Amino acid sequence: AFGGFSEGAKSEEKLNNLPVSVPVASQVLHAVGIAWAIKYRQKDDVVMTFLGDGGTSEGDFHEGMNFAGVYQAPVIFVCQNNQWAISVPRSKQTHSKTLAQKSLAYDIPGIQVDGNDVLAVYVAAHEAVQRARSGGGPTMIECVTYRMMMHTTADDPKRYRTEKEVEIWRKRDPLSRFQKYMKDKGLISHDQIEALEEEIKAEIQAAVDHAEDQMKAGGDPLDMFEHTYAELSPNLIEQQEELKREIAAIKEKNHG
């Protein structure tokens, strides 16, 4: 995921984004720690951390919420409740009627919003930021949405959910809804939408081209096996050897 670079997944400093944290919900602890430091230094910054519905079952989530509540840290917990934690449905994740109500145990304000409603999410986030910035402490926002695609490329969602369910949520697509809202209000025209879409497609393609050029310039797929373990486990050695064979086959095909 880090492209083999030792500095990891760094982002622009002006964005104040932390690197991706792979262990589920561990980012909650990082966010709360930063928020506590902000309060200790008497700054007016606010921290926002994101997790899925599955993350609310992790101990790190509850430890972070408890600490944030006790010390009134300026942090906002945004739960993207997309109904599925890989193949585990929301109904198997908790018996609570909402995920937002989990905040009540820590005396933290919690709100559930339509995560596919751009304006609803904006209003909830804006109020939470204002509260945190004015010394009101943390907030939890549950955004009810849906994961349209597979969890990863190794996942087959057809094994655990129906296409009918997916189609129901497809009709609630946030981009289509907000686009219709803006057109109905006369805030944007069809031509402007088309121009914007072309601009975005070009920006995405430029980013893809840049990433591919970087890999061609010197990226070695085998680097993924370096700098993680002092000694590779047997299964990783097997994967490493398999990748070596695939690389050799590709080179032979390209130069044969």
PDB file of C-alpha atoms in Angstrom:
ATOM      1  CA  ALA A   1       0.000   0.000   0.000  1.00  0.00           C
ATOM      2  CA  PHE A   2       2.935   2.337   0.656  1.00  0.00           C
ATOM      3  CA  GLY A   3       4.583   1.699  -2.720  1.00  0.00           C
ATOM      4  CA  GLY A   4       7.788   0.457  -1.116  1.00  0.00           C
ATOM      5  CA  PHE A   5       8.796   3.894   0.121  1.00  0.00           C
ATOM      6  CA  SER A   6      10.315   3.946   3.614  1.00  0.00           C
ATOM      7  CA  GLU A   7       8.504   7.145   4.588  1.00  0.00           C
ATOM      8  CA  GLY A   8       5.161   5.399   4.243  1.00  0.00           C
ATOM      9  CA  ALA A   9       1.910   6.889   2.985  1.00  0.00           C
ATOM     10  CA  LYS A  10       2.682  10.524   3.605  1.00  0.00           C
ATOM     11  CA  SER A  11       0.246  13.236   2.581  1.00  0.00           C
ATOM     12  CA  GLU A  12       0.787  16.934   2.076  1.00  0.00           C
ATOM     13  CA  GLU A  13       1.613  18.590   5.388  1.00  0.00           C
ATOM     14  CA  LYS A  14      -0.945  21.344   4.869  1.00  0.00           C
ATOM     15  CA  LEU A  15      -3.722  18.712   4.787  1.00  0.00           C
ATOM     16  CA  ASN A  16      -2.958  17.442   8.314  1.00  0.00           C
ATOM     17  CA  ASN A  17      -3.880  13.871   7.386  1.00  0.00           C
ATOM     18  CA  LEU A  18      -2.367  10.922   9.227  1.00  0.00           C
ATOM     19  CA  PRO A  19      -1.180   7.772   7.399  1.00  0.00           C
ATOM     20  CA  VAL A  20      -3.659   4.935   6.988  1.00  0.00           C
ATOM     21  CA  SER A  21      -3.877   2.686  10.047  1.00  0.00           C
ATOM     22  CA  VAL A  22      -4.663  -0.880   8.979  1.00  0.00           C
ATOM     23  CA  PRO A  23      -5.721  -2.449  12.348  1.00  0.00           C
ATOM     24  CA  VAL A  24      -9.456  -1.798  12.656  1.00  0.00           C
ATOM     25  CA  ALA A  25     -10.371   1.205  14.877  1.00  0.00           C
ATOM     26  CA  SER A  26      -6.785   1.842  16.033  1.00  0.00           C
ATOM     27  CA  GLN A  27      -7.016   5.261  14.376  1.00  0.00           C
ATOM     28  CA  VAL A  28      -9.538   6.246  17.054  1.00  0.00           C
ATOM     29  CA  LEU A  29      -6.833   6.154  19.718  1.00  0.00           C
ATOM     30  CA  HIS A  30      -4.472   8.182  17.548  1.00  0.00           C
ATOM     31  CA  ALA A  31      -7.146  10.809  16.938  1.00  0.00           C
ATOM     32  CA  VAL A  32      -8.026  11.121  20.619  1.00  0.00           C
ATOM     33  CA  GLY A  33      -4.357  11.452  21.549  1.00  0.00           C
ATOM     34  CA  ILE A  34      -3.874  14.273  19.066  1.00  0.00           C
ATOM     35  CA  ALA A  35      -7.074  15.966  20.247  1.00  0.00           C
ATOM     36  CA  TRP A  36      -5.910  15.784  23.866  1.00  0.00           C
ATOM     37  CA  ALA A  37      -2.573  17.354  22.847  1.00  0.00           C
ATOM     38  CA  ILE A  38      -4.467  20.144  21.068  1.00  0.00           C
ATOM     39  CA  LYS A  39      -6.469  20.878  24.194  1.00  0.00           C
ATOM     40  CA  TYR A  40      -3.358  20.698  26.390  1.00  0.00           C
ATOM     41  CA  ARG A  41      -1.649  23.262  24.154  1.00  0.00           C
ATOM     42  CA  GLN A  42      -4.791  25.432  24.190  1.00  0.00           C
ATOM     43  CA  LYS A  43      -5.205  25.494  20.419  1.00  0.00           C
ATOM     44  CA  ASP A  44      -8.545  25.711  18.621  1.00  0.00           C
ATOM     45  CA  ASP A  45      -7.909  22.881  16.153  1.00  0.00           C
ATOM     46  CA  VAL A  46     -10.331  19.953  15.874  1.00  0.00           C
ATOM     47  CA  VAL A  47      -9.638  16.304  15.030  1.00  0.00           C
ATOM     48  CA  MET A  48     -11.977  14.164  12.922  1.00  0.00           C
ATOM     49  CA  THR A  49     -11.576  10.397  12.678  1.00  0.00           C
ATOM     50  CA  PHE A  50     -13.483   7.930  10.501  1.00  0.00           C
ATOM     51  CA  LEU A  51     -14.405   4.306  11.136  1.00  0.00           C
ATOM     52  CA  GLY A  52     -16.896   1.746   9.884  1.00  0.00           C
ATOM     53  CA  ASP A  53     -19.750   0.010  11.660  1.00  0.00           C
ATOM     54  CA  GLY A  54     -17.430  -2.931  12.317  1.00  0.00           C
ATOM     55  CA  GLY A  55     -14.996  -0.635  14.094  1.00  0.00           C
ATOM     56  CA  THR A  56     -17.533   0.090  16.836  1.00  0.00           C
ATOM     57  CA  SER A  57     -17.109  -3.494  18.058  1.00  0.00           C
ATOM     58  CA  GLU A  58     -13.400  -2.985  18.711  1.00  0.00           C
ATOM     59  CA  GLY A  59     -11.992  -2.188  22.136  1.00  0.00           C
ATOM     60  CA  ASP A  60      -9.936   0.699  20.729  1.00  0.00           C
ATOM     61  CA  PHE A  61     -13.162   2.481  19.789  1.00  0.00           C
ATOM     62  CA  HIS A  62     -14.561   2.293  23.311  1.00  0.00           C
ATOM     63  CA  GLU A  63     -11.249   3.167  24.983  1.00  0.00           C
ATOM     64  CA  GLY A  64     -10.929   6.197  22.743  1.00  0.00           C
ATOM     65  CA  MET A  65     -14.509   7.305  23.356  1.00  0.00           C
ATOM     66  CA  ASN A  66     -14.085   6.939  27.108  1.00  0.00           C
ATOM     67  CA  PHE A  67     -10.864   8.982  27.190  1.00  0.00           C
ATOM     68  CA  ALA A  68     -12.350  11.659  24.927  1.00  0.00           C
ATOM     69  CA  GLY A  69     -15.407  11.913  27.160  1.00  0.00           C
ATOM     70  CA  VAL A  70     -13.428  12.136  30.390  1.00  0.00           C
ATOM     71  CA  TYR A  71     -11.041  14.807  29.109  1.00  0.00           C
ATOM     72  CA  GLN A  72     -13.492  16.516  26.742  1.00  0.00           C
ATOM     73  CA  ALA A  73     -11.073  16.252  23.854  1.00  0.00           C
ATOM     74  CA  PRO A  74     -11.952  18.205  20.674  1.00  0.00           C
ATOM     75  CA  VAL A  75     -12.499  15.146  18.492  1.00  0.00           C
ATOM     76  CA  ILE A  76     -15.325  14.027  16.205  1.00  0.00           C
ATOM     77  CA  PHE A  77     -15.972  10.333  15.629  1.00  0.00           C
ATOM     78  CA  VAL A  78     -17.557   9.773  12.213  1.00  0.00           C
ATOM     79  CA  CYS A  79     -18.962   6.267  11.819  1.00  0.00           C
ATOM     80  CA  GLN A  80     -19.568   5.386   8.177  1.00  0.00           C
ATOM     81  CA  ASN A  81     -22.230   2.758   8.770  1.00  0.00           C
ATOM     82  CA  ASN A  82     -22.244   1.073   5.364  1.00  0.00           C
ATOM     83  CA  GLN A  83     -24.176  -1.976   6.665  1.00  0.00           C
ATOM     84  CA  TRP A  84     -21.364  -4.474   6.085  1.00  0.00           C
ATOM     85  CA  ALA A  85     -18.034  -5.164   7.827  1.00  0.00           C
ATOM     86  CA  ILE A  86     -16.698  -7.295   4.977  1.00  0.00           C
ATOM     87  CA  SER A  87     -19.378 -10.058   5.150  1.00  0.00           C
ATOM     88  CA  VAL A  88     -20.694  -9.305   8.657  1.00  0.00           C
ATOM     89  CA  PRO A  89     -24.056  -7.473   8.481  1.00  0.00           C
ATOM     90  CA  ARG A  90     -24.998  -4.584  10.731  1.00  0.00           C
ATOM     91  CA  SER A  91     -27.520  -6.857  12.519  1.00  0.00           C
ATOM     92  CA  LYS A  92     -24.688  -9.123  13.699  1.00  0.00           C
ATOM     93  CA  GLN A  93     -22.521  -6.219  14.831  1.00  0.00           C
ATOM     94  CA  THR A  94     -24.636  -4.915  17.687  1.00  0.00           C
ATOM     95  CA  HIS A  95     -28.103  -5.164  19.233  1.00  0.00           C
ATOM     96  CA  SER A  96     -28.275  -1.369  19.631  1.00  0.00           C
ATOM     97  CA  LYS A  97     -30.964   0.348  17.577  1.00  0.00           C
ATOM     98  CA  THR A  98     -28.354   2.845  16.370  1.00  0.00           C
ATOM     99  CA  LEU A  99     -24.588   3.068  16.491  1.00  0.00           C
ATOM    100  CA  ALA A 100     -24.788   6.732  17.458  1.00  0.00           C
ATOM    101  CA  GLN A 101     -26.338   5.839  20.812  1.00  0.00           C
ATOM    102  CA  LYS A 102     -23.124   4.094  21.861  1.00  0.00           C
ATOM    103  CA  SER A 103     -21.765   7.556  22.632  1.00  0.00           C
ATOM    104  CA  LEU A 104     -24.310   8.038  25.421  1.00  0.00           C
ATOM    105  CA  ALA A 105     -22.429   5.663  27.721  1.00  0.00           C
ATOM    106  CA  TYR A 106     -19.546   8.139  27.662  1.00  0.00           C
ATOM    107  CA  ASP A 107     -21.777  11.219  27.976  1.00  0.00           C
ATOM    108  CA  ILE A 108     -20.831  12.264  24.453  1.00  0.00           C
ATOM    109  CA  PRO A 109     -23.435  13.784  22.100  1.00  0.00           C
ATOM    110  CA  GLY A 110     -24.350  11.366  19.318  1.00  0.00           C
ATOM    111  CA  ILE A 111     -26.374  11.908  16.166  1.00  0.00           C
ATOM    112  CA  GLN A 112     -27.491   9.635  13.338  1.00  0.00           C
ATOM    113  CA  VAL A 113     -27.837  11.185   9.876  1.00  0.00           C
ATOM    114  CA  ASP A 114     -28.574  10.039   6.337  1.00  0.00           C
ATOM    115  CA  GLY A 115     -25.035   9.453   5.126  1.00  0.00           C
ATOM    116  CA  ASN A 116     -26.195   9.762   1.514  1.00  0.00           C
ATOM    117  CA  ASP A 117     -27.520  13.279   2.125  1.00  0.00           C
ATOM    118  CA  VAL A 118     -24.628  15.688   1.539  1.00  0.00           C
ATOM    119  CA  LEU A 119     -26.286  18.595   3.330  1.00  0.00           C
ATOM    120  CA  ALA A 120     -27.320  16.528   6.362  1.00  0.00           C
ATOM    121  CA  VAL A 121     -23.748  15.330   6.822  1.00  0.00           C
ATOM    122  CA  TYR A 122     -22.431  18.869   6.388  1.00  0.00           C
ATOM    123  CA  VAL A 123     -24.772  20.334   8.996  1.00  0.00           C
ATOM    124  CA  ALA A 124     -24.002  17.598  11.532  1.00  0.00           C
ATOM    125  CA  ALA A 125     -20.253  17.951  10.980  1.00  0.00           C
ATOM    126  CA  HIS A 126     -20.377  21.748  11.134  1.00  0.00           C
ATOM    127  CA  GLU A 127     -22.240  21.719  14.446  1.00  0.00           C
ATOM    128  CA  ALA A 128     -19.837  19.134  15.876  1.00  0.00           C
ATOM    129  CA  VAL A 129     -16.800  21.182  14.857  1.00  0.00           C
ATOM    130  CA  GLN A 130     -18.275  24.341  16.369  1.00  0.00           C
ATOM    131  CA  ARG A 131     -19.034  22.477  19.595  1.00  0.00           C
ATOM    132  CA  ALA A 132     -15.519  21.063  19.845  1.00  0.00           C
ATOM    133  CA  ARG A 133     -13.887  24.371  18.994  1.00  0.00           C
ATOM    134  CA  SER A 134     -15.878  26.195  21.670  1.00  0.00           C
ATOM    135  CA  GLY A 135     -14.838  23.736  24.386  1.00  0.00           C
ATOM    136  CA  GLY A 136     -17.893  21.483  24.189  1.00  0.00           C
ATOM    137  CA  GLY A 137     -15.874  18.302  23.754  1.00  0.00           C
ATOM    138  CA  PRO A 138     -16.352  15.342  21.418  1.00  0.00           C
ATOM    139  CA  THR A 139     -19.261  14.268  19.210  1.00  0.00           C
ATOM    140  CA  MET A 140     -20.146  11.030  17.460  1.00  0.00           C
ATOM    141  CA  ILE A 141     -21.826  11.148  14.041  1.00  0.00           C
ATOM    142  CA  GLU A 142     -23.290   7.986  12.532  1.00  0.00           C
ATOM    143  CA  CYS A 143     -23.676   8.328   8.764  1.00  0.00           C
ATOM    144  CA  VAL A 144     -26.075   5.658   7.506  1.00  0.00           C
ATOM    145  CA  THR A 145     -24.921   4.680   4.038  1.00  0.00           C
ATOM    146  CA  TYR A 146     -24.087   1.572   1.999  1.00  0.00           C
ATOM    147  CA  ARG A 147     -21.009  -0.114   0.562  1.00  0.00           C
ATOM    148  CA  MET A 148     -21.890  -0.482  -3.111  1.00  0.00           C
ATOM    149  CA  MET A 149     -18.791  -2.402  -4.174  1.00  0.00           C
ATOM    150  CA  MET A 150     -16.890  -5.360  -2.771  1.00  0.00           C
ATOM    151  CA  HIS A 151     -14.811  -4.905   0.406  1.00  0.00           C
ATOM    152  CA  THR A 152     -11.610  -5.735  -1.489  1.00  0.00           C
ATOM    153  CA  THR A 153     -10.821  -7.313  -4.845  1.00  0.00           C
ATOM    154  CA  ALA A 154     -10.628 -10.650  -2.998  1.00  0.00           C
ATOM    155  CA  ASP A 155     -14.214 -10.283  -1.798  1.00  0.00           C
ATOM    156  CA  ASP A 156     -17.342 -11.629  -3.520  1.00  0.00           C
ATOM    157  CA  PRO A 157     -20.356  -9.791  -2.045  1.00  0.00           C
ATOM    158  CA  LYS A 158     -22.806 -11.938  -4.037  1.00  0.00           C
ATOM    159  CA  ARG A 159     -22.130 -14.707  -1.529  1.00  0.00           C
ATOM    160  CA  TYR A 160     -23.711 -12.818   1.364  1.00  0.00           C
ATOM    161  CA  ARG A 161     -26.063 -10.133   0.013  1.00  0.00           C
ATOM    162  CA  THR A 162     -28.667  -9.827  -2.712  1.00  0.00           C
ATOM    163  CA  GLU A 163     -28.608  -7.709  -5.838  1.00  0.00           C
ATOM    164  CA  LYS A 164     -32.060  -6.416  -4.850  1.00  0.00           C
ATOM    165  CA  GLU A 165     -30.569  -4.899  -1.706  1.00  0.00           C
ATOM    166  CA  VAL A 166     -27.817  -3.243  -3.725  1.00  0.00           C
ATOM    167  CA  GLU A 167     -30.334  -1.782  -6.193  1.00  0.00           C
ATOM    168  CA  ILE A 168     -32.375  -0.256  -3.366  1.00  0.00           C
ATOM    169  CA  TRP A 169     -29.326   1.626  -2.179  1.00  0.00           C
ATOM    170  CA  ARG A 170     -28.198   2.496  -5.698  1.00  0.00           C
ATOM    171  CA  LYS A 171     -31.305   4.678  -6.007  1.00  0.00           C
ATOM    172  CA  ARG A 172     -30.113   6.615  -2.945  1.00  0.00           C
ATOM    173  CA  ASP A 173     -26.775   7.534  -4.518  1.00  0.00           C
ATOM    174  CA  PRO A 174     -25.585  10.762  -2.824  1.00  0.00           C
ATOM    175  CA  LEU A 175     -24.039  12.271  -5.952  1.00  0.00           C
ATOM    176  CA  SER A 176     -27.188  11.801  -8.026  1.00  0.00           C
ATOM    177  CA  ARG A 177     -29.369  13.178  -5.228  1.00  0.00           C
ATOM    178  CA  PHE A 178     -27.225  16.251  -4.665  1.00  0.00           C
ATOM    179  CA  GLN A 179     -26.905  16.831  -8.399  1.00  0.00           C
ATOM    180  CA  LYS A 180     -30.702  16.778  -8.763  1.00  0.00           C
ATOM    181  CA  TYR A 181     -31.063  19.114  -5.773  1.00  0.00           C
ATOM    182  CA  MET A 182     -28.665  21.653  -7.271  1.00  0.00           C
ATOM    183  CA  LYS A 183     -30.326  21.477 -10.699  1.00  0.00           C
ATOM    184  CA  ASP A 184     -33.802  21.912  -9.167  1.00  0.00           C
ATOM    185  CA  LYS A 185     -32.536  24.958  -7.264  1.00  0.00           C
ATOM    186  CA  GLY A 186     -30.982  26.420 -10.403  1.00  0.00           C
ATOM    187  CA  LEU A 187     -27.512  26.258  -8.884  1.00  0.00           C
ATOM    188  CA  ILE A 188     -25.937  24.257 -11.701  1.00  0.00           C
ATOM    189  CA  SER A 189     -26.736  23.451 -15.337  1.00  0.00           C
ATOM    190  CA  HIS A 190     -26.444  20.255 -17.354  1.00  0.00           C
ATOM    191  CA  ASP A 191     -23.517  21.706 -19.320  1.00  0.00           C
ATOM    192  CA  GLN A 192     -21.701  22.644 -16.109  1.00  0.00           C
ATOM    193  CA  ILE A 193     -22.168  19.109 -14.776  1.00  0.00           C
ATOM    194  CA  GLU A 194     -20.737  17.587 -17.958  1.00  0.00           C
ATOM    195  CA  ALA A 195     -17.769  19.963 -17.897  1.00  0.00           C
ATOM    196  CA  LEU A 196     -17.104  19.161 -14.246  1.00  0.00           C
ATOM    197  CA  GLU A 197     -17.262  15.420 -14.892  1.00  0.00           C
ATOM    198  CA  GLU A 198     -14.758  15.720 -17.737  1.00  0.00           C
ATOM    199  CA  GLU A 199     -12.447  17.791 -15.551  1.00  0.00           C
ATOM    200  CA  ILE A 200     -12.604  15.199 -12.758  1.00  0.00           C
ATOM    201  CA  LYS A 201     -12.011  12.289 -15.162  1.00  0.00           C
ATOM    202  CA  ALA A 202      -8.931  14.059 -16.520  1.00  0.00           C
ATOM    203  CA  GLU A 203      -7.617  14.699 -13.005  1.00  0.00           C
ATOM    204  CA  ILE A 204      -8.099  11.046 -12.015  1.00  0.00           C
ATOM    205  CA  GLN A 205      -6.445   9.786 -15.205  1.00  0.00           C
ATOM    206  CA  ALA A 206      -3.477  12.095 -14.617  1.00  0.00           C
ATOM    207  CA  ALA A 207      -3.071  10.675 -11.112  1.00  0.00           C
ATOM    208  CA  VAL A 208      -3.251   7.091 -12.433  1.00  0.00           C
ATOM    209  CA  ASP A 209      -0.693   7.862 -15.153  1.00  0.00           C
ATOM    210  CA  HIS A 210       1.638   9.437 -12.589  1.00  0.00           C
ATOM    211  CA  ALA A 211       1.386   6.410 -10.279  1.00  0.00           C
ATOM    212  CA  GLU A 212       2.060   3.993 -13.139  1.00  0.00           C
ATOM    213  CA  ASP A 213       5.040   6.056 -14.308  1.00  0.00           C
ATOM    214  CA  GLN A 214       6.474   5.996 -10.784  1.00  0.00           C
ATOM    215  CA  MET A 215       6.265   2.206 -10.688  1.00  0.00           C
ATOM    216  CA  LYS A 216       7.883   1.890 -14.125  1.00  0.00           C
ATOM    217  CA  ALA A 217      10.678   4.204 -13.019  1.00  0.00           C
ATOM    218  CA  GLY A 218      11.947   1.948 -10.269  1.00  0.00           C
ATOM    219  CA  GLY A 219       9.271   0.243  -8.249  1.00  0.00           C
ATOM    220  CA  ASP A 220      10.034  -3.385  -7.473  1.00  0.00           C
ATOM    221  CA  PRO A 221       7.015  -5.482  -6.429  1.00  0.00           C
ATOM    222  CA  LEU A 222       9.316  -7.714  -4.374  1.00  0.00           C
ATOM    223  CA  ASP A 223      10.010  -4.782  -2.050  1.00  0.00           C
ATOM    224  CA  MET A 224       6.706  -5.550  -0.328  1.00  0.00           C
ATOM    225  CA  PHE A 225       8.466  -8.430   1.420  1.00  0.00           C
ATOM    226  CA  GLU A 226      11.208  -6.187   2.836  1.00  0.00           C
ATOM    227  CA  HIS A 227      11.368  -4.135   6.044  1.00  0.00           C
ATOM    228  CA  THR A 228       8.425  -5.849   7.769  1.00  0.00           C
ATOM    229  CA  TYR A 229       9.749  -9.042   9.337  1.00  0.00           C
ATOM    230  CA  ALA A 230      13.296  -9.958  10.377  1.00  0.00           C
ATOM    231  CA  GLU A 231      12.564 -13.425   9.007  1.00  0.00           C
ATOM    232  CA  LEU A 232       9.766 -14.209   6.579  1.00  0.00           C
ATOM    233  CA  SER A 233       7.236 -16.838   7.613  1.00  0.00           C
ATOM    234  CA  PRO A 234       6.910 -19.976   5.432  1.00  0.00           C
ATOM    235  CA  ASN A 235       3.691 -18.754   3.799  1.00  0.00           C
ATOM    236  CA  LEU A 236       5.267 -15.392   2.916  1.00  0.00           C
ATOM    237  CA  ILE A 237       8.326 -17.131   1.473  1.00  0.00           C
ATOM    238  CA  GLU A 238       5.958 -19.181  -0.682  1.00  0.00           C
ATOM    239  CA  GLN A 239       4.218 -16.005  -1.870  1.00  0.00           C
ATOM    240  CA  GLN A 240       7.565 -14.339  -2.534  1.00  0.00           C
ATOM    241  CA  GLU A 241       8.744 -17.237  -4.691  1.00  0.00           C
ATOM    242  CA  GLU A 242       5.453 -17.289  -6.587  1.00  0.00           C
ATOM    243  CA  LEU A 243       5.783 -13.575  -7.341  1.00  0.00           C
ATOM    244  CA  LYS A 244       9.365 -14.069  -8.532  1.00  0.00           C
ATOM    245  CA  ARG A 245       8.162 -16.691 -10.987  1.00  0.00           C
ATOM    246  CA  GLU A 246       5.369 -14.425 -12.237  1.00  0.00           C
ATOM    247  CA  ILE A 247       7.774 -11.514 -12.740  1.00  0.00           C
ATOM    248  CA  ALA A 248      10.206 -13.755 -14.604  1.00  0.00           C
ATOM    249  CA  ALA A 249       7.410 -15.039 -16.841  1.00  0.00           C
ATOM    250  CA  ILE A 250       6.252 -11.501 -17.650  1.00  0.00           C
ATOM    251  CA  LYS A 251       9.804 -10.401 -18.494  1.00  0.00           C
ATOM    252  CA  GLU A 252      10.302 -13.425 -20.732  1.00  0.00           C
ATOM    253  CA  LYS A 253       7.022 -12.730 -22.520  1.00  0.00           C
ATOM    254  CA  ASN A 254       7.862  -9.057 -23.056  1.00  0.00           C
ATOM    255  CA  HIS A 255      11.381  -9.712 -24.314  1.00  0.00           C
ATOM    256  CA  GLY A 256      10.887 -13.114 -25.910  1.00  0.00           C
TER     257      GLY A 256
END
